[in-house]
Amino acid sequence: MTVGEKQAETGTGTPPDVLDGPFSTRQLLRIDEALRLADQGTGLVFSVYVGGLDEPIREHAQRLHRQLAEPDKSVLIAVSPNQRQLEVVTGRYARKRIPDTYAKLAALSMVASFGGGDLAGGIIQGLDQLASHAGKG
């Protein structure tokens, strides 16, 4: 659930006092900006999921990806910090622009940041690398 969805749910129009999750408001804003830049710069649709993933992990991430509005041109970064799992799922069209090799390189970079305790920074770095590899769309 995003901050915007929480606002609509409460009907107050103001952000909730406490956000559930591992990110500060500043980190959420930075991730949102990275998503916006990746989308605009590539013409693809990037999404991030942070939370628990059911076994088998890859299949759960693929199910989440299929639920996106435009799965063929979407890229999903699914992170489960508690399980220490990361999956990058690309749609059919997106995979032509971000081959598995590049997705794996971005994943390695994210894992390095996560290992240093920087979950938000790792996601932002991964989004930037994936978007750079995809190029202009």
PDB file of N, CA and C in Angstrom, residues 19 21 30 38 50 53 58 96 103 111 121:
ATOM      1  N   LEU A  19       4.011   5.431   9.321  1.00  0.00           N
ATOM      2  CA  LEU A  19       3.958   4.591   8.133  1.00  0.00           C
ATOM      3  C   LEU A  19       4.472   3.214   8.507  1.00  0.00           C
ATOM      4  N   GLY A  21       6.378   0.046   7.738  1.00  0.00           N
ATOM      5  CA  GLY A  21       7.404  -0.331   6.783  1.00  0.00           C
ATOM      6  C   GLY A  21       8.777   0.150   7.177  1.00  0.00           C
ATOM      7  N   ARG A  30      12.325   9.575  -2.120  1.00  0.00           N
ATOM      8  CA  ARG A  30      13.465   9.302  -3.009  1.00  0.00           C
ATOM      9  C   ARG A  30      13.186   8.099  -3.909  1.00  0.00           C
ATOM     10  N   ALA A  38      12.784   6.555 -13.817  1.00  0.00           N
ATOM     11  CA  ALA A  38      12.975   5.328 -14.590  1.00  0.00           C
ATOM     12  C   ALA A  38      11.843   5.150 -15.601  1.00  0.00           C
ATOM     13  N   VAL A  50       8.112  -4.426  -1.447  1.00  0.00           N
ATOM     14  CA  VAL A  50       8.931  -4.751  -0.282  1.00  0.00           C
ATOM     15  C   VAL A  50       8.019  -5.427   0.731  1.00  0.00           C
ATOM     16  N   LEU A  53       7.593 -12.742   0.875  1.00  0.00           N
ATOM     17  CA  LEU A  53       7.349 -13.480  -0.366  1.00  0.00           C
ATOM     18  C   LEU A  53       7.146 -14.951  -0.015  1.00  0.00           C
ATOM     19  N   ARG A  58      10.500 -17.049  -6.413  1.00  0.00           N
ATOM     20  CA  ARG A  58      10.443 -16.560  -7.808  1.00  0.00           C
ATOM     21  C   ARG A  58       9.017 -16.591  -8.336  1.00  0.00           C
ATOM     22  N   LYS A  96      13.478  -7.577 -23.488  1.00  0.00           N
ATOM     23  CA  LYS A  96      14.265  -7.306 -24.699  1.00  0.00           C
ATOM     24  C   LYS A  96      15.221  -6.142 -24.468  1.00  0.00           C
ATOM     25  N   ALA A 103      19.936  -7.513 -15.520  1.00  0.00           N
ATOM     26  CA  ALA A 103      19.112  -7.569 -14.311  1.00  0.00           C
ATOM     27  C   ALA A 103      19.919  -8.178 -13.162  1.00  0.00           C
ATOM     28  N   VAL A 111      22.107  -5.967  -3.730  1.00  0.00           N
ATOM     29  CA  VAL A 111      22.450  -6.839  -2.611  1.00  0.00           C
ATOM     30  C   VAL A 111      23.626  -6.266  -1.814  1.00  0.00           C
ATOM     31  N   GLY A 121      18.607   2.947  -0.494  1.00  0.00           N
ATOM     32  CA  GLY A 121      19.678   3.274  -1.438  1.00  0.00           C
ATOM     33  C   GLY A 121      19.909   2.168  -2.447  1.00  0.00           C
TER      34      GLY A 121
END
